[in-house]
Coordinates of C-alpha atoms in Angstrom, one line a residue:
M46 CA 22.2 -10.6 -21.1
R47 CA 25.5 -9.9 -22.7
K48 CA 26.5 -13.5 -23.0
L49 CA 23.0 -14.6 -24.1
L50 CA 22.8 -12.0 -26.8
L51 CA 26.5 -12.6 -27.9
F52 CA 25.7 -16.3 -28.1
K53 CA 22.6 -15.6 -30.2
L54 CA 24.4 -13.3 -32.6
T55 CA 27.4 -15.6 -32.9
A56 CA 25.1 -18.6 -33.4
L57 CA 23.2 -16.7 -36.0
V58 CA 26.4 -16.0 -37.9
L59 CA 27.4 -19.6 -37.5
V60 CA 24.1 -20.9 -38.8
V61 CA 24.0 -18.5 -41.8
T62 CA 27.6 -19.4 -42.6
L63 CA 26.9 -23.1 -42.3
L64 CA 23.8 -22.9 -44.5
S65 CA 25.7 -20.7 -47.1
V66 CA 28.8 -22.9 -47.2
G67 CA 26.7 -26.1 -47.1
V68 CA 24.4 -25.1 -49.9
A69 CA 27.4 -23.8 -52.0
T70 CA 29.4 -27.0 -51.4
F71 CA 26.4 -29.1 -52.3
F72 CA 25.8 -27.4 -55.6
V73 CA 29.5 -27.1 -56.4
S74 CA 29.9 -30.8 -55.7
L75 CA 26.8 -31.7 -57.7
Y76 CA 27.9 -29.6 -60.6
S77 CA 31.5 -30.9 -60.5
Q78 CA 30.2 -34.5 -60.3
R79 CA 28.0 -34.0 -63.3
S80 CA 30.7 -32.2 -65.2
L81 CA 33.1 -35.0 -64.4
Y82 CA 30.6 -37.6 -65.6
A83 CA 30.0 -35.6 -68.8
N84 CA 33.7 -35.2 -69.5
L85 CA 34.4 -38.9 -68.9
E86 CA 31.5 -39.9 -71.1
N87 CA 32.8 -37.6 -73.8
D88 CA 36.3 -39.2 -73.4
L89 CA 34.7 -42.6 -73.8
K90 CA 32.7 -41.5 -76.8
S91 CA 35.9 -40.1 -78.3
N92 CA 37.7 -43.3 -77.6
A93 CA 34.9 -45.4 -79.2
N94 CA 34.9 -43.2 -82.3
M95 CA 38.6 -43.6 -82.6
I96 CA 38.4 -47.3 -82.3
R97 CA 35.6 -47.3 -84.9
F98 CA 37.8 -45.5 -87.4
W99 CA 40.7 -47.7 -86.5
M100 CA 38.8 -50.9 -87.2
E101 CA 37.9 -50.0 -90.8
D102 CA 41.2 -51.5 -92.1
M103 CA 41.7 -54.2 -89.5
D104 CA 41.9 -57.9 -90.3
P105 CA 39.1 -59.7 -88.5
E106 CA 41.4 -62.5 -87.5
M107 CA 43.6 -60.1 -85.7
L108 CA 40.7 -58.3 -84.0
Q109 CA 40.8 -59.9 -80.6
A110 CA 44.5 -59.6 -80.2
R111 CA 44.5 -56.0 -81.3
I112 CA 41.6 -55.2 -79.0
V113 CA 43.3 -56.7 -76.0
R114 CA 46.5 -54.7 -76.7
L115 CA 44.6 -51.5 -77.4
G116 CA 42.6 -51.9 -74.2
T117 CA 45.8 -52.4 -72.2
E118 CA 47.4 -49.3 -73.7
M119 CA 44.3 -47.1 -73.2
D120 CA 43.4 -48.6 -69.8
R121 CA 40.0 -49.1 -71.0
R122 CA 37.7 -52.2 -71.5
I123 CA 36.8 -52.4 -75.2
T124 CA 34.0 -54.6 -76.4
I125 CA 32.9 -55.2 -80.0
V126 CA 29.6 -56.8 -81.0
D127 CA 27.9 -57.6 -84.3
S128 CA 24.4 -56.3 -85.2
Q129 CA 22.8 -59.2 -83.2
G130 CA 24.7 -58.4 -80.0
V131 CA 27.1 -61.3 -80.3
V132 CA 30.5 -60.4 -78.8
L133 CA 33.2 -60.4 -81.5
A134 CA 36.1 -59.1 -79.3
D135 CA 36.6 -58.0 -75.7
S136 CA 39.8 -56.6 -74.1
A137 CA 39.1 -58.1 -70.7
V138 CA 37.2 -61.4 -71.2
D139 CA 37.3 -64.2 -73.8
P140 CA 34.4 -63.4 -76.2
E141 CA 33.4 -67.1 -76.3
Q142 CA 32.6 -67.0 -72.6
M143 CA 30.3 -64.0 -72.9
H144 CA 26.6 -64.1 -73.8
N145 CA 24.7 -61.9 -76.0
L146 CA 24.9 -58.2 -75.0
S147 CA 22.1 -56.8 -77.2
D148 CA 20.0 -56.2 -74.0
R149 CA 22.5 -53.8 -72.6
P150 CA 21.2 -50.2 -72.5
E151 CA 24.3 -48.8 -74.2
F152 CA 24.2 -51.5 -77.0
E153 CA 20.5 -51.0 -77.5
Q154 CA 21.1 -47.4 -78.2
A155 CA 24.2 -48.0 -80.4
L156 CA 22.6 -50.8 -82.4
A157 CA 19.7 -48.4 -83.0
G158 CA 22.2 -45.9 -84.6
R159 CA 22.7 -43.6 -81.6
V160 CA 25.5 -43.1 -79.1
G161 CA 24.7 -45.0 -75.9
T162 CA 25.9 -44.5 -72.3
A163 CA 25.3 -46.4 -69.0
Q164 CA 26.8 -47.0 -65.6
R165 CA 26.5 -50.2 -63.7
T166 CA 28.3 -53.2 -62.2
S167 CA 29.6 -55.5 -64.8
E168 CA 28.1 -59.0 -64.6
T169 CA 31.3 -60.4 -66.1
T170 CA 34.0 -58.7 -64.0
G171 CA 32.0 -57.6 -61.0
D172 CA 33.5 -54.0 -61.3
G173 CA 31.6 -50.8 -61.4
L174 CA 32.0 -49.4 -64.9
L175 CA 31.0 -46.4 -67.0
Y176 CA 30.0 -47.4 -70.5
A177 CA 29.9 -45.5 -73.9
A178 CA 28.9 -47.2 -77.2
V179 CA 28.9 -46.0 -80.8
P180 CA 27.4 -47.7 -83.8
L181 CA 29.4 -49.6 -86.4
P182 CA 28.3 -50.6 -90.0
D183 CA 27.6 -54.2 -88.8
G184 CA 27.5 -53.8 -85.0
A185 CA 28.8 -51.5 -82.2
V186 CA 31.9 -50.8 -80.3
R187 CA 31.8 -50.1 -76.5
V188 CA 34.5 -48.5 -74.3
A189 CA 34.3 -48.8 -70.5
M190 CA 36.3 -47.4 -67.6
D191 CA 36.4 -48.0 -63.9
A192 CA 33.7 -45.8 -62.1
D193 CA 35.8 -45.7 -58.9
I194 CA 37.9 -43.1 -60.7
I195 CA 34.8 -40.9 -60.5
D196 CA 34.2 -41.6 -56.8
V197 CA 37.9 -40.9 -56.0
A198 CA 37.7 -37.6 -57.9
V199 CA 34.4 -36.6 -56.3
G200 CA 35.8 -37.6 -52.8
S201 CA 38.9 -35.4 -53.4
L202 CA 36.6 -32.6 -54.5
L203 CA 34.4 -33.0 -51.4
Q204 CA 37.5 -33.0 -49.1
G205 CA 38.7 -29.8 -50.7
S206 CA 35.3 -28.2 -50.4
L207 CA 35.0 -29.3 -46.7
A208 CA 38.4 -27.8 -45.9
I209 CA 37.4 -24.6 -47.6
A210 CA 34.1 -24.6 -45.7
L211 CA 35.8 -25.2 -42.4
L212 CA 38.2 -22.3 -43.1
V213 CA 35.3 -20.0 -44.1
L214 CA 33.3 -21.1 -41.1
A215 CA 36.2 -20.4 -38.7
S216 CA 36.8 -17.0 -40.3
A217 CA 33.0 -16.2 -40.2
L218 CA 32.8 -17.3 -36.6
G219 CA 35.7 -15.0 -35.6
V220 CA 34.4 -12.1 -37.6
G221 CA 30.9 -12.7 -36.3
F222 CA 32.1 -12.8 -32.7
V223 CA 34.0 -9.5 -33.1
I224 CA 31.0 -7.9 -34.7
S225 CA 28.6 -9.3 -32.1
R226 CA 30.9 -8.0 -29.3
H227 CA 30.8 -4.6 -31.0
I228 CA 27.0 -4.7 -30.8
T229 CA 26.5 -6.4 -27.4
D230 CA 29.0 -4.3 -25.4
P231 CA 27.1 -1.0 -25.8
L232 CA 23.8 -2.9 -25.2
N233 CA 25.3 -4.4 -22.0
D234 CA 26.3 -1.0 -20.9
L235 CA 22.7 0.1 -21.4
L236 CA 21.4 -2.8 -19.4
V237 CA 23.8 -2.0 -16.5
V238 CA 22.9 1.7 -16.4
T239 CA 19.2 0.7 -16.7
R240 CA 19.4 -1.4 -13.6
Q241 CA 21.2 1.4 -11.8
L242 CA 18.4 3.7 -12.8
Q243 CA 15.9 1.2 -11.3
A244 CA 17.9 1.4 -8.1
G245 CA 17.6 5.2 -8.1
E246 CA 21.2 6.0 -9.3
F247 CA 20.2 8.6 -11.8
G248 CA 23.7 10.0 -12.1
R249 CA 24.9 7.1 -14.3
R250 CA 25.6 7.6 -18.0
V251 CA 26.4 5.3 -21.0
L252 CA 29.7 5.6 -22.7
V253 CA 29.0 6.4 -26.4
R254 CA 31.7 4.7 -28.6
T255 CA 30.3 5.1 -32.1
T256 CA 28.1 7.4 -34.2
D257 CA 26.0 4.7 -35.7
E258 CA 22.5 3.7 -34.6
I259 CA 23.8 2.1 -31.4
G260 CA 25.7 5.3 -30.6
L261 CA 22.6 7.4 -31.2
L262 CA 20.7 5.0 -28.9
G263 CA 23.3 5.5 -26.2
K264 CA 23.2 9.3 -26.6
A265 CA 19.3 9.3 -26.5
F266 CA 19.4 7.1 -23.4
N267 CA 21.8 9.5 -21.6
E268 CA 19.4 12.4 -22.4
L269 CA 16.5 10.3 -21.2
S270 CA 18.4 9.4 -18.0
Q271 CA 19.0 13.1 -17.3
T272 CA 15.4 14.0 -17.9
L273 CA 14.3 11.2 -15.6
E274 CA 16.6 12.4 -12.9
K275 CA 15.1 15.8 -13.0
M276 CA 11.6 14.5 -13.0
F277 CA 12.3 12.0 -10.2
N278 CA 13.9 14.8 -8.1
T279 CA 10.9 17.0 -8.7
I280 CA 8.4 14.2 -7.9
H281 CA 10.5 13.1 -4.8
D282 CA 10.6 16.7 -3.5
R283 CA 6.8 17.1 -4.0
E284 CA 6.1 13.7 -2.5
G285 CA 8.3 14.5 0.5
K286 CA 6.5 17.7 1.1
L287 CA 3.1 16.1 0.7
N288 CA 4.1 13.2 3.1
A289 CA 5.4 15.7 5.6
V290 CA 2.1 17.7 5.5
L291 CA 0.0 14.5 5.6
T292 CA 2.0 13.0 8.4
S293 CA 2.0 16.1 10.5
M294 CA -1.8 16.5 10.2
D295 CA -3.9 15.5 13.2
D296 CA -6.8 15.1 10.8
G297 CA -7.1 11.8 8.9
V298 CA -6.9 12.0 5.1
L299 CA -8.4 9.1 3.0
A300 CA -8.6 9.1 -0.8
V301 CA -10.3 6.4 -2.9
N302 CA -10.8 5.8 -6.6
M303 CA -14.0 5.0 -8.5
Q304 CA -13.6 1.3 -7.7
R305 CA -13.7 2.3 -3.9
K306 CA -10.0 1.2 -3.5
V307 CA -7.8 3.3 -1.2
I308 CA -5.2 5.3 -3.1
L309 CA -4.0 7.5 -0.2
A310 CA -4.1 7.4 3.6
N311 CA -2.0 9.3 6.1
R312 CA -0.7 8.4 9.5
T313 CA -3.8 9.4 11.4
V314 CA -6.0 7.0 9.3
A315 CA -3.5 4.2 9.8
E316 CA -3.5 4.7 13.6
T317 CA -7.3 4.7 13.6
T318 CA -7.4 1.4 11.7
G319 CA -4.4 -0.1 13.5
L320 CA -2.8 -0.9 10.1
D321 CA 0.4 0.2 8.4
E322 CA 0.1 3.1 5.9
E323 CA 1.5 1.2 3.0
S324 CA -0.7 -1.8 3.7
L325 CA -3.8 0.3 3.4
I326 CA -3.2 1.1 -0.3
G327 CA -5.3 -1.0 -2.6
K328 CA -7.7 -2.2 0.0
D329 CA -11.4 -1.6 -0.2
Q330 CA -12.7 1.5 1.7
V331 CA -15.1 -0.6 3.8
E332 CA -12.3 -3.0 4.7
V333 CA -10.1 -0.1 5.9
I334 CA -12.7 1.9 7.9
R335 CA -15.5 -0.7 8.4
N336 CA -18.0 2.1 8.7
L337 CA -21.1 2.2 6.5
D338 CA -21.8 5.9 7.1
L339 CA -18.3 6.9 5.8
A340 CA -18.8 4.6 2.8
N341 CA -22.1 6.2 2.0
I342 CA -20.5 9.7 2.3
L343 CA -17.8 8.7 -0.2
N344 CA -20.4 7.1 -2.5
E345 CA -22.5 10.2 -2.4
T346 CA -19.5 12.4 -3.1
M347 CA -18.6 10.4 -6.2
G348 CA -22.2 9.9 -7.3
K349 CA -23.4 13.5 -7.0
E350 CA -20.0 15.0 -7.6
K351 CA -20.3 17.5 -4.7
T352 CA -18.7 18.1 -1.4
V353 CA -20.4 16.4 1.6
N354 CA -20.0 17.5 5.2
E355 CA -21.3 15.2 8.0
E356 CA -20.5 14.1 11.5
I357 CA -20.4 10.4 12.2
K358 CA -19.3 7.8 14.8
L359 CA -16.6 5.5 13.5
N360 CA -17.7 2.9 16.1
P361 CA -21.3 2.8 17.3
A362 CA -20.1 1.6 20.7
S363 CA -17.7 4.6 21.0
E364 CA -18.4 8.2 22.0
R365 CA -15.8 9.4 19.4
I366 CA -17.3 11.9 16.9
V367 CA -15.6 12.5 13.6
A368 CA -16.4 15.4 11.3
V369 CA -16.1 14.2 7.7
T370 CA -15.5 16.6 4.7
S371 CA -15.6 14.6 1.5
S372 CA -14.8 16.3 -1.9
P373 CA -14.7 14.9 -5.4
L374 CA -11.2 14.0 -6.7
E375 CA -10.8 15.4 -10.2
A376 CA -8.4 14.5 -13.0
E377 CA -6.7 17.1 -15.2
D378 CA -9.5 16.8 -17.8
G379 CA -12.1 17.5 -15.1
S380 CA -13.4 14.0 -14.9
I381 CA -14.1 12.5 -11.4
I382 CA -11.6 9.8 -10.6
G383 CA -12.5 9.3 -6.9
A384 CA -13.1 11.1 -3.6
V385 CA -10.9 12.5 -0.8
A386 CA -12.2 12.7 2.7
V387 CA -10.8 14.7 5.7
L388 CA -11.6 13.1 9.0
R389 CA -11.4 15.5 12.0
D390 CA -11.9 14.2 15.6
V391 CA -14.4 16.7 17.1
T392 CA -15.2 14.6 20.2
N393 CA -13.4 17.0 22.6
L394 CA -14.9 20.0 20.8
R395 CA -18.4 18.6 21.2
K396 CA -17.7 17.8 24.8
L397 CA -16.5 21.3 25.4
E398 CA -19.6 22.7 23.7
T399 CA -21.8 20.5 25.9
M400 CA -19.8 21.5 29.0
R401 CA -20.1 25.1 28.0
Q402 CA -23.9 24.8 27.7
E403 CA -24.1 22.9 31.0
F404 CA -21.8 25.5 32.6
V405 CA -24.0 28.4 31.4
A406 CA -27.1 26.6 32.6
N407 CA -25.6 25.7 36.0
V408 CA -24.3 29.2 36.6
S409 CA -27.6 30.7 35.6
H410 CA -29.4 28.3 37.9
E411 CA -27.1 28.8 40.8
L412 CA -27.4 32.6 40.5
R413 CA -31.1 32.6 39.8
T414 CA -32.0 31.0 43.1
P415 CA -30.3 33.5 45.4
I416 CA -31.3 36.4 43.2
T417 CA -34.9 35.3 43.1
S418 CA -34.8 34.9 46.9
I419 CA -33.3 38.3 47.4
K420 CA -35.8 39.9 45.1
G421 CA -38.7 38.2 46.9
F422 CA -37.6 39.4 50.3
I423 CA -36.9 42.9 49.1
E424 CA -40.4 43.1 47.6
T425 CA -41.8 41.8 50.8
L426 CA -40.0 44.5 52.8
L427 CA -41.2 47.2 50.4
N428 CA -44.8 46.1 50.8
S429 CA -44.6 45.5 54.6
D430 CA -44.4 47.6 57.7
L431 CA -40.7 48.5 58.2
E432 CA -41.4 49.3 61.8
D433 CA -41.5 45.6 62.5
K434 CA -37.8 45.4 63.4
Q435 CA -37.8 41.7 64.1
M436 CA -39.2 40.8 60.6
V437 CA -36.9 43.4 58.9
D438 CA -33.9 42.0 60.7
R439 CA -34.8 38.4 59.8
F440 CA -35.3 39.3 56.1
L441 CA -32.1 41.3 55.9
R442 CA -30.2 38.4 57.4
I443 CA -31.6 36.1 54.7
V444 CA -30.7 38.6 52.0
N445 CA -27.2 38.9 53.4
G446 CA -26.8 35.1 53.4
E447 CA -27.9 34.8 49.8
T448 CA -25.5 37.7 48.9
D449 CA -22.6 35.9 50.6
R450 CA -23.6 32.7 48.7
M451 CA -23.4 34.6 45.3
I452 CA -20.1 36.2 46.3
T453 CA -18.7 32.7 47.2
L454 CA -20.0 31.3 43.9
I455 CA -18.4 34.2 41.9
N456 CA -15.1 33.9 43.7
D457 CA -15.0 30.1 43.0
L458 CA -15.8 30.8 39.4
L459 CA -13.0 33.3 39.2
D460 CA -10.5 30.9 40.9
L461 CA -11.5 28.1 38.6
S462 CA -11.2 30.3 35.5
R463 CA -7.7 31.5 36.5
I464 CA -6.5 28.0 37.1
E465 CA -7.9 26.6 33.9
S466 CA -6.7 29.5 31.8
G467 CA -3.1 29.2 33.0
K468 CA -3.1 32.7 34.4
Q469 CA -2.7 31.6 38.0
L470 CA 0.8 32.4 39.1
M471 CA 2.4 29.4 41.0
K472 CA 5.2 29.8 43.4
L473 CA 6.7 26.4 43.7
E474 CA 8.8 25.8 46.8
S475 CA 9.6 23.2 49.4
T476 CA 6.5 23.2 51.6
N477 CA 5.9 21.4 54.9
L478 CA 2.7 19.4 54.3
R479 CA 1.8 19.0 58.0
D480 CA 2.0 22.7 58.5
V481 CA -0.4 23.4 55.5
F482 CA -3.1 21.0 56.9
Q483 CA -2.5 22.1 60.5
G484 CA -3.3 25.7 59.6
T485 CA -6.4 24.5 57.9
L486 CA -7.5 22.4 60.8
D487 CA -7.0 25.4 63.2
V488 CA -9.2 27.6 61.0
L489 CA -12.0 25.0 60.8
Q490 CA -11.7 23.9 64.4
S491 CA -14.6 26.1 65.6
K492 CA -16.9 24.9 62.8
A493 CA -16.1 21.3 63.6
E494 CA -16.8 21.8 67.3
L495 CA -20.3 23.3 66.5
K496 CA -21.1 19.9 64.8
G497 CA -19.2 17.8 67.3
V498 CA -16.7 16.6 64.8
S499 CA -13.1 15.8 65.9
L500 CA -10.1 16.8 63.7
A501 CA -6.8 14.9 63.7
N502 CA -3.5 15.6 61.8
R503 CA -1.6 12.4 61.3
I504 CA 0.9 13.7 58.7
P505 CA 4.5 13.2 59.8
E506 CA 6.4 16.4 60.5
D507 CA 9.3 15.9 58.1
I508 CA 7.3 15.5 54.8
L509 CA 8.2 18.2 52.4
V510 CA 6.4 18.6 49.0
K511 CA 7.1 20.8 46.0
G512 CA 4.2 23.2 45.6
D513 CA 2.5 26.5 46.1
A514 CA 1.6 26.8 49.8
K515 CA -1.3 29.2 49.1
L516 CA -2.9 26.8 46.6
L517 CA -2.2 23.8 48.7
R518 CA -4.0 25.5 51.6
Q519 CA -7.0 26.0 49.3
V520 CA -7.0 22.3 48.6
A521 CA -6.8 21.4 52.2
M522 CA -9.5 23.9 53.1
N523 CA -12.0 22.5 50.5
L524 CA -11.3 18.8 51.4
V525 CA -11.4 19.2 55.2
D526 CA -14.4 21.6 55.0
N527 CA -16.4 19.0 52.9
S528 CA -15.5 16.3 55.4
I529 CA -16.9 18.4 58.2
K530 CA -20.0 19.5 56.3
Y531 CA -21.0 16.0 55.2
N532 CA -20.2 14.3 58.5
Q533 CA -22.5 13.3 61.2
E534 CA -22.6 14.6 64.8
G535 CA -19.8 13.1 66.8
G536 CA -17.9 12.1 63.6
H537 CA -14.2 12.2 62.9
V538 CA -12.0 13.8 60.3
W539 CA -8.3 13.0 59.9
V540 CA -5.5 13.6 57.4
D541 CA -2.6 11.3 56.7
A542 CA 0.3 11.0 54.2
D543 CA 2.5 8.2 52.9
V544 CA 5.9 8.7 51.2
T545 CA 7.2 6.9 48.1
D546 CA 10.5 7.4 46.2
S547 CA 9.4 10.7 44.5
R548 CA 5.7 11.1 45.5
V549 CA 3.6 11.8 48.6
E550 CA 0.2 10.3 48.8
V551 CA -2.2 12.4 51.0
T552 CA -5.4 11.1 52.4
V553 CA -8.3 13.3 53.8
A554 CA -10.7 10.9 55.4
D555 CA -13.9 11.0 57.5
D556 CA -16.5 8.5 58.8
G557 CA -19.5 10.5 57.6
V558 CA -22.3 9.8 55.1
G559 CA -19.8 8.9 52.3
I560 CA -20.3 9.1 48.5
P561 CA -22.4 6.4 46.6
K562 CA -20.2 4.4 44.2
D563 CA -22.2 5.5 41.2
H564 CA -21.3 9.1 41.9
V565 CA -17.6 8.6 42.6
N566 CA -16.5 9.2 39.0
R567 CA -18.4 12.5 38.7
V568 CA -17.8 14.4 42.0
F569 CA -14.9 16.4 40.4
E570 CA -17.2 17.9 37.7
R571 CA -18.2 21.5 38.0
F572 CA -21.6 22.0 39.7
Y573 CA -22.0 18.3 40.3
R574 CA -23.6 17.5 43.7
V575 CA -24.5 14.1 45.1
D576 CA -27.4 15.5 47.1
K577 CA -28.2 18.9 45.4
G578 CA -30.8 20.0 48.0
R579 CA -28.6 19.3 51.1
S580 CA -25.5 20.7 49.4
R581 CA -27.1 23.9 48.5
N582 CA -28.5 24.3 52.0
M583 CA -25.0 23.8 53.4
G584 CA -23.7 26.7 51.3
G585 CA -21.9 24.6 48.7
T586 CA -21.4 25.9 45.2
G587 CA -20.6 22.6 43.5
L588 CA -17.2 24.0 42.3
G589 CA -14.9 23.1 45.3
L590 CA -13.8 19.7 44.2
S591 CA -13.4 20.8 40.6
I592 CA -11.0 23.6 41.8
V593 CA -9.2 21.0 44.0
R594 CA -8.7 18.7 41.0
H595 CA -7.3 21.5 38.8
I596 CA -4.9 22.6 41.5
V597 CA -3.6 19.1 42.1
E598 CA -3.1 18.5 38.4
K599 CA -1.2 21.8 38.1
H600 CA 1.1 20.4 40.7
K601 CA 1.7 17.3 38.4
G602 CA -0.4 15.2 40.7
Q603 CA -3.6 13.1 40.7
I604 CA -6.7 13.0 42.9
W605 CA -9.3 10.3 43.3
V606 CA -11.9 8.9 45.6
D607 CA -11.0 5.6 47.3
K608 CA -13.7 3.2 46.4
H609 CA -12.7 0.5 48.9
T610 CA -14.1 2.3 51.9
D611 CA -17.0 0.8 53.8
Q612 CA -17.9 3.9 55.7
G613 CA -17.2 7.6 55.1
T614 CA -15.1 9.1 52.4
R615 CA -11.4 8.8 51.5
M616 CA -10.1 11.6 49.3
K617 CA -6.6 10.8 48.1
F618 CA -4.2 12.9 46.0
T619 CA -0.5 12.9 45.1
L620 CA 2.2 15.6 45.1
R621 CA 5.8 15.7 44.1
R622 CA 8.2 15.2 46.9
A623 CA 10.7 18.0 47.6
E624 CA 14.4 17.1 48.1
E625 CA 15.4 18.0 51.6
T626 CA 18.9 19.1 50.6
G627 CA 17.8 21.2 47.7
L628 CA 15.0 23.3 49.2
S629 CA 14.2 24.4 52.7
S630 CA 10.7 24.9 54.0
H631 CA 9.4 28.2 52.7
T632 CA 12.9 29.7 52.5
G633 CA 14.5 27.9 49.6
D634 CA 14.9 29.1 46.0
A635 CA 11.4 29.5 44.6
E636 CA 10.3 28.5 41.1
N637 CA 7.9 31.1 39.9
Q638 CA 5.8 30.1 36.9
L639 CA 2.4 30.4 35.3
T640 CA 0.4 27.2 35.4
E641 CA 0.5 25.5 32.1

């Protein structure tokens, strides 16, 4: 910029100087040439008049000789003609060799009684001459001089003018360059600082050298730079806080203008769309979300200028539910310039509400059945003969069984509630896995014998896991008890374990009725039963496997049903392996904690 402006200013000075000097030289030369011609013509006229007066007393016989001598002395060509234009004497040529000159412009004027002048090439001598003729009583006298004298004089004048012009041009160029530098240097400083401001370097200032308009401009620029620095810092601070808030929000925030173009989108919206936050800006709202319901909500917000609250599915094929709160976006003057929508994922909340409703319904149903049974038998006893001991004993046994069933259900609910709420105290220690299951098998041995089911513990004796022995026994009790319950007479139940680097995979298997594949993914839900009638008759509450799942997950493990079993059921779960050198069975340092 500096060189370009400096060149322009210097070129401007050069052009102005050239025009000024050229025009001045042209008019001076023209004036000088005209003045020179006028002076020479006046000299020739004066010479002609002198010759006219000189010829008044001259002998005509001596005219030619006198004219030749006079022409030589005056360095002029002198020609005398009579009234008819016949040459009487000539200082350069023999008069007899010359033809009539009455047609010459200067002689035409002189013979007419006026002073005549002309400039042309002489037909007699071939030289360029300047002529002046004055009338005589019986003719005219003409004096001529070489016109080259004028060209030489004009040439000398032009050379002098050109030298002066070059000197003036050089001086003007130097002065113009200095003045241009004086102008462009501060402007170049302004350009440099402006580019630094564009790069965010707001601490830069312009050096003010003068107090003229350029100096005032530099001073004003410094004040503007300082103001911009304060404004930028304020905006940057607000933008940083806004970005921090928007980025940390789990809810999506999407703002569009009246043209339905995205003007703001946070990280959650970007993750939902799979695009970068910056790339969302400027795109059409439908292109970003690709959801007609959301587009209609934003349109309704901007059209009716009111807040809209709705729940939608971003993808019809997905179960994800999003609660949308869309509000008008107002400018400072109160006009609507767009809409801003907050998108909150309420899928889990709706699932929890559904689970809560189902839980209340299931608990109510599970409690209503034994309570109704108890009430019915009590009413029967009240209205019957109590002396029938056999009937009373049978009814009381039924009431007792239903009561035990309610107590079991309530205990399972309390256990599940403690585990899910994180209030269950866990005592993590190195526990021998074989001992845990062996104790369970011993407890359930009599129940298995009544059904003719054999029990087998195939877990190696040296496997240690990190866990709460009491809770692990509850897991073992539920899984083995289910294998016995839903087995056939003469069936088999066995437990086994495989060790990996840091995990132990436990298997509780049986060759009983098994679980249909379409029920496998739901058996760990609360109150879910594959065969509700048979399960209830066997005393099940529908909460056992749900409790088992939560206990295993609290131990940082996983539990699942092996789907690749042709007969029976294979329940598998994983536990963390305990280091043999770090913790001893039941006696090492215990890690007491609340479940998270």
